Amino acid sequence: MLVLQFLFLLLMLYLGSRKGGIGLGVVSGIGLVIEVFVFRMPPTSPPVSVMLIIMAVVTCAAILEAAGGLKYMLQVAERILRNNPKQITLLGPLVTYTMTLMLGTGHAVYSVMPIIGDVALKNGIRPERPMAASSIASQMGITASPISAAVVYYLAQMSGVDHSITLLTILGVLMPATLCGVLVLSLYSMRRGVELEDDPEYQRRMQDPLWRDKILSTTSTTLDETLPASARNAVLLFLTALGSIVLIAMFPEVRTLNGHAISMSVIIQMMMLAFGGLILLGTDTPIARVPEGVVFKSGMVAAIAIYGIAWMSDTYFQYAMPSFKAGITEMVHAYPWTIALAMFTVSVVINSQAATARMMLPVAMGMGLPPQLLIGIMPSVYGYFFIPNYPSDIATCNFDVTGTTRIGKYYFNHSFMVPGLIGVVVACTVGYLLAGLMI
């Protein structure tokens, strides 16, 4: 019966993923109701803390976007890329990785991807090389960001088990691990595929007058727009917020009141809301712009998706764990890497790193797995590149007017598969080694 109920869980996740976005959350709500009233599973608590973290971070980042700060960051990134065009396959992924690390979300990739494609095309570089790598790198930055929901959730759970584990402990493992993954996948990408002029799809499009005109006339830039000084000030304030969070994490006595330490998840919520207010007041940003931006919309959609997914999944696993804990624990202890494979597989289905962490980390901790292992293999919560239906991957294909970045004939042989596998495997390997030395 538990197996059938698990298959039902996967079915609900699959149906939700077909709708995407908010659909993941509300379809999971159907699954939750059936679990409780048909399968008679006691409902667990909804993932309130994760949702509040997402809302706080997204609100601050959305105010930054409305104040012109995101456009300012894009202009800085574009200058770096255009000043070093021959290194676009290496620099493009580093730019998208850094932006995600700073913002806590990979959705900024939509703004920078056309620029990466434009630089590659104008320098005769196969656009697939930097564009596919940059899309993967933008998502890998989530597990290295101090303000991402996935990292903060990990911190809350791990510090509860071992008080010596701090935000700096986790970032000290995951930042170098994911950066190694990004560098290796970028080096691989520098030589992947045939050269642009030899690509059959590119040649076919150049024979089509409409495509030829579109390819030759493509220009995407943010440098022709003059931004107010408030845009730069917004970025400085946002960077100050990140620095403040790191400093508070470094000095626990700052957040200790009456002998009790305030959790870092609460600190992050407080700092994001406070600096969102400072950016709003300091730049005189019209409040009506905030909910209109890409960051706010995509972030709030993610919060609703996690709301339903995590609640439905947690209800099942809390109910089923006593029955199959022994068998799974024995397998995982014999082959520790299998927990990483399990996290990766779940991520393929639910398209969210935070939701994957919220769903699988309590299961892994319930098996008694050591914190070193769980932190080291955290990059495995990114597996949704495997099926090419994630918005940033689809958008990347559409941004590449040459057609070199594509979904293959056999669906799984797409442009993101090999860079994604390389990035995640390298990050997990390096992370596991570093965690063993540092924790």
Short mmCIF file of C-alpha atoms in Angstrom, two decimals, residues 224-412:
data_model
loop_
_atom_site.label_atom_id
_atom_site.label_comp_id
_atom_site.label_asym_id
_atom_site.label_seq_id
_atom_site.Cartn_x
_atom_site.Cartn_y
_atom_site.Cartn_z
CA ASP A 224 22.50 52.23 -24.25
CA GLU A 225 20.30 53.02 -21.25
CA THR A 226 21.34 55.72 -18.76
CA LEU A 227 20.45 54.76 -15.23
CA PRO A 228 19.95 57.14 -12.30
CA ALA A 229 22.43 57.18 -9.42
CA SER A 230 19.76 55.57 -7.28
CA ALA A 231 20.22 52.31 -9.24
CA ARG A 232 23.82 52.03 -8.08
CA ASN A 233 22.83 53.01 -4.54
CA ALA A 234 20.20 50.25 -4.53
CA VAL A 235 22.88 47.69 -5.42
CA LEU A 236 25.19 49.00 -2.68
CA LEU A 237 22.40 48.69 -0.13
CA PHE A 238 21.59 45.18 -1.29
CA LEU A 239 25.26 44.16 -1.01
CA THR A 240 25.29 45.69 2.46
CA ALA A 241 22.35 43.48 3.38
CA LEU A 242 24.26 40.37 2.26
CA GLY A 243 27.35 41.53 4.14
CA SER A 244 25.30 42.15 7.27
CA ILE A 245 23.87 38.64 7.18
CA VAL A 246 27.33 37.12 6.84
CA LEU A 247 28.73 39.28 9.66
CA ILE A 248 25.90 38.31 12.00
CA ALA A 249 26.54 34.67 11.14
CA MET A 250 30.24 35.14 11.97
CA PHE A 251 29.52 36.66 15.39
CA PRO A 252 26.73 34.68 17.11
CA GLU A 253 26.85 36.96 20.17
CA VAL A 254 25.28 39.72 18.07
CA ARG A 255 22.09 37.68 17.70
CA THR A 256 22.03 36.36 21.27
CA LEU A 257 19.39 37.93 23.52
CA ASN A 258 18.94 36.91 27.15
CA GLY A 259 21.01 33.82 26.57
CA HIS A 260 19.00 32.66 23.56
CA ALA A 261 20.29 32.89 19.98
CA ILE A 262 17.97 34.12 17.26
CA SER A 263 17.98 31.62 14.40
CA MET A 264 19.66 32.66 11.15
CA SER A 265 16.46 31.98 9.21
CA VAL A 266 14.76 34.71 11.28
CA ILE A 267 17.79 37.00 10.90
CA ILE A 268 17.68 36.66 7.11
CA GLN A 269 13.97 37.48 7.04
CA MET A 270 14.52 40.54 9.23
CA MET A 271 17.50 41.85 7.23
CA MET A 272 15.84 41.33 3.86
CA LEU A 273 12.68 43.16 4.93
CA ALA A 274 14.67 45.96 6.57
CA PHE A 275 17.00 46.55 3.62
CA GLY A 276 14.07 46.28 1.24
CA GLY A 277 12.59 49.19 3.15
CA LEU A 278 15.89 51.10 3.07
CA ILE A 279 16.18 50.64 -0.69
CA LEU A 280 12.58 51.74 -1.14
CA LEU A 281 13.03 54.89 0.95
CA GLY A 282 16.59 55.67 -0.11
CA THR A 283 15.91 55.50 -3.85
CA ASP A 284 12.36 56.88 -3.79
CA THR A 285 11.17 53.91 -5.84
CA PRO A 286 7.44 53.93 -6.76
CA ILE A 287 5.93 51.06 -4.82
CA ALA A 288 3.61 50.15 -7.72
CA ARG A 289 6.62 48.92 -9.75
CA VAL A 290 7.62 46.27 -7.24
CA PRO A 291 4.99 43.58 -7.96
CA GLU A 292 5.29 44.13 -11.73
CA GLY A 293 8.86 42.83 -12.04
CA VAL A 294 10.03 39.37 -13.07
CA VAL A 295 11.68 38.67 -9.71
CA PHE A 296 8.52 39.30 -7.65
CA LYS A 297 6.24 37.29 -9.91
CA SER A 298 8.54 34.29 -10.25
CA GLY A 299 9.43 34.32 -6.55
CA MET A 300 5.86 34.37 -5.31
CA VAL A 301 4.94 31.61 -7.76
CA ALA A 302 7.81 29.55 -6.30
CA ALA A 303 6.49 30.15 -2.77
CA ILE A 304 3.05 28.79 -3.66
CA ALA A 305 4.56 25.82 -5.48
CA ILE A 306 6.68 24.91 -2.44
CA TYR A 307 3.67 25.41 -0.15
CA GLY A 308 1.75 22.55 -1.75
CA ILE A 309 4.64 20.28 -2.73
CA ALA A 310 6.39 20.30 0.62
CA TRP A 311 3.19 19.86 2.65
CA MET A 312 1.96 16.92 0.55
CA SER A 313 5.38 15.22 0.44
CA ASP A 314 6.12 15.72 4.13
CA THR A 315 2.75 14.24 5.07
CA TYR A 316 3.51 11.08 3.10
CA PHE A 317 7.08 10.59 4.33
CA GLN A 318 6.25 11.21 7.98
CA TYR A 319 3.52 8.57 7.66
CA ALA A 320 5.60 6.04 5.71
CA MET A 321 9.02 6.42 7.33
CA PRO A 322 8.53 3.93 10.21
CA SER A 323 7.63 1.19 7.72
CA PHE A 324 10.53 1.38 5.30
CA LYS A 325 13.21 3.20 7.28
CA ALA A 326 15.22 0.06 8.03
CA GLY A 327 15.59 -1.12 4.44
CA ILE A 328 16.39 2.29 3.02
CA THR A 329 18.80 3.11 5.85
CA GLU A 330 20.75 -0.09 5.27
CA MET A 331 21.09 0.66 1.55
CA VAL A 332 22.10 4.29 2.08
CA HIS A 333 24.66 3.42 4.75
CA ALA A 334 26.16 0.80 2.41
CA TYR A 335 26.10 3.18 -0.57
CA PRO A 336 26.01 6.80 0.73
CA TRP A 337 25.86 8.24 -2.77
CA THR A 338 22.36 6.82 -3.20
CA ILE A 339 20.86 9.60 -1.06
CA ALA A 340 22.28 12.07 -3.56
CA LEU A 341 20.69 10.06 -6.36
CA ALA A 342 17.37 10.12 -4.49
CA MET A 343 17.52 13.91 -4.09
CA PHE A 344 18.47 14.33 -7.73
CA THR A 345 15.56 12.13 -8.86
CA VAL A 346 13.03 14.04 -6.74
CA SER A 347 14.31 17.35 -8.12
CA VAL A 348 13.79 16.09 -11.67
CA VAL A 349 10.12 15.65 -10.85
CA ILE A 350 9.34 18.79 -8.81
CA ASN A 351 11.57 21.45 -10.44
CA SER A 352 12.60 23.17 -7.22
CA GLN A 353 15.74 22.96 -5.11
CA ALA A 354 14.10 24.37 -1.99
CA ALA A 355 11.14 22.00 -2.30
CA THR A 356 13.49 19.06 -2.86
CA ALA A 357 15.45 19.98 0.27
CA ARG A 358 12.22 20.43 2.24
CA MET A 359 10.97 17.06 1.03
CA MET A 360 14.11 14.92 1.30
CA LEU A 361 16.31 16.38 4.05
CA PRO A 362 14.02 15.31 6.93
CA VAL A 363 13.92 11.82 5.41
CA ALA A 364 17.73 11.68 5.22
CA MET A 365 18.13 13.04 8.74
CA GLY A 366 15.61 10.52 10.02
CA MET A 367 17.91 7.77 8.73
CA GLY A 368 20.70 9.08 10.93
CA LEU A 369 22.95 10.14 8.04
CA PRO A 370 25.85 12.37 9.14
CA PRO A 371 25.67 16.15 8.52
CA GLN A 372 28.95 16.00 6.57
CA LEU A 373 27.37 13.76 3.96
CA LEU A 374 24.12 15.73 3.71
CA ILE A 375 25.86 19.10 3.32
CA GLY A 376 28.45 17.75 0.89
CA ILE A 377 25.90 16.28 -1.51
CA MET A 378 23.49 19.22 -1.30
CA PRO A 379 24.15 20.24 -4.97
CA SER A 380 22.24 17.07 -5.92
CA VAL A 381 18.98 18.93 -5.18
CA TYR A 382 19.45 20.40 -8.67
CA GLY A 383 18.30 17.78 -11.15
CA TYR A 384 15.54 19.50 -13.08
CA PHE A 385 17.77 20.15 -16.08
CA PHE A 386 17.41 16.41 -16.83
CA ILE A 387 13.97 16.89 -18.37
CA PRO A 388 14.19 20.06 -20.49
CA ASN A 389 11.01 21.76 -19.29
CA TYR A 390 12.40 24.30 -16.81
CA PRO A 391 11.56 27.90 -17.83
CA SER A 392 15.17 29.15 -17.92
CA ASP A 393 16.26 26.27 -20.18
CA ILE A 394 13.32 26.75 -22.54
CA ALA A 395 13.97 30.50 -22.61
CA THR A 396 17.65 29.90 -23.39
CA CYS A 397 16.71 27.79 -26.42
CA ASN A 398 14.42 30.58 -27.62
CA PHE A 399 17.08 33.25 -27.11
CA ASP A 400 19.54 31.38 -29.35
CA VAL A 401 18.52 32.54 -32.83
CA THR A 402 21.15 30.28 -34.46
CA GLY A 403 19.38 27.13 -33.25
CA THR A 404 22.52 25.56 -31.74
CA THR A 405 20.97 25.45 -28.24
CA ARG A 406 18.19 22.93 -28.68
CA ILE A 407 16.04 20.10 -27.41
CA GLY A 408 17.24 17.01 -29.26
CA LYS A 409 15.24 14.70 -31.47
CA TYR A 410 15.16 12.11 -28.70
CA TYR A 411 14.16 14.69 -26.05
CA PHE A 412 16.83 13.74 -23.52
#
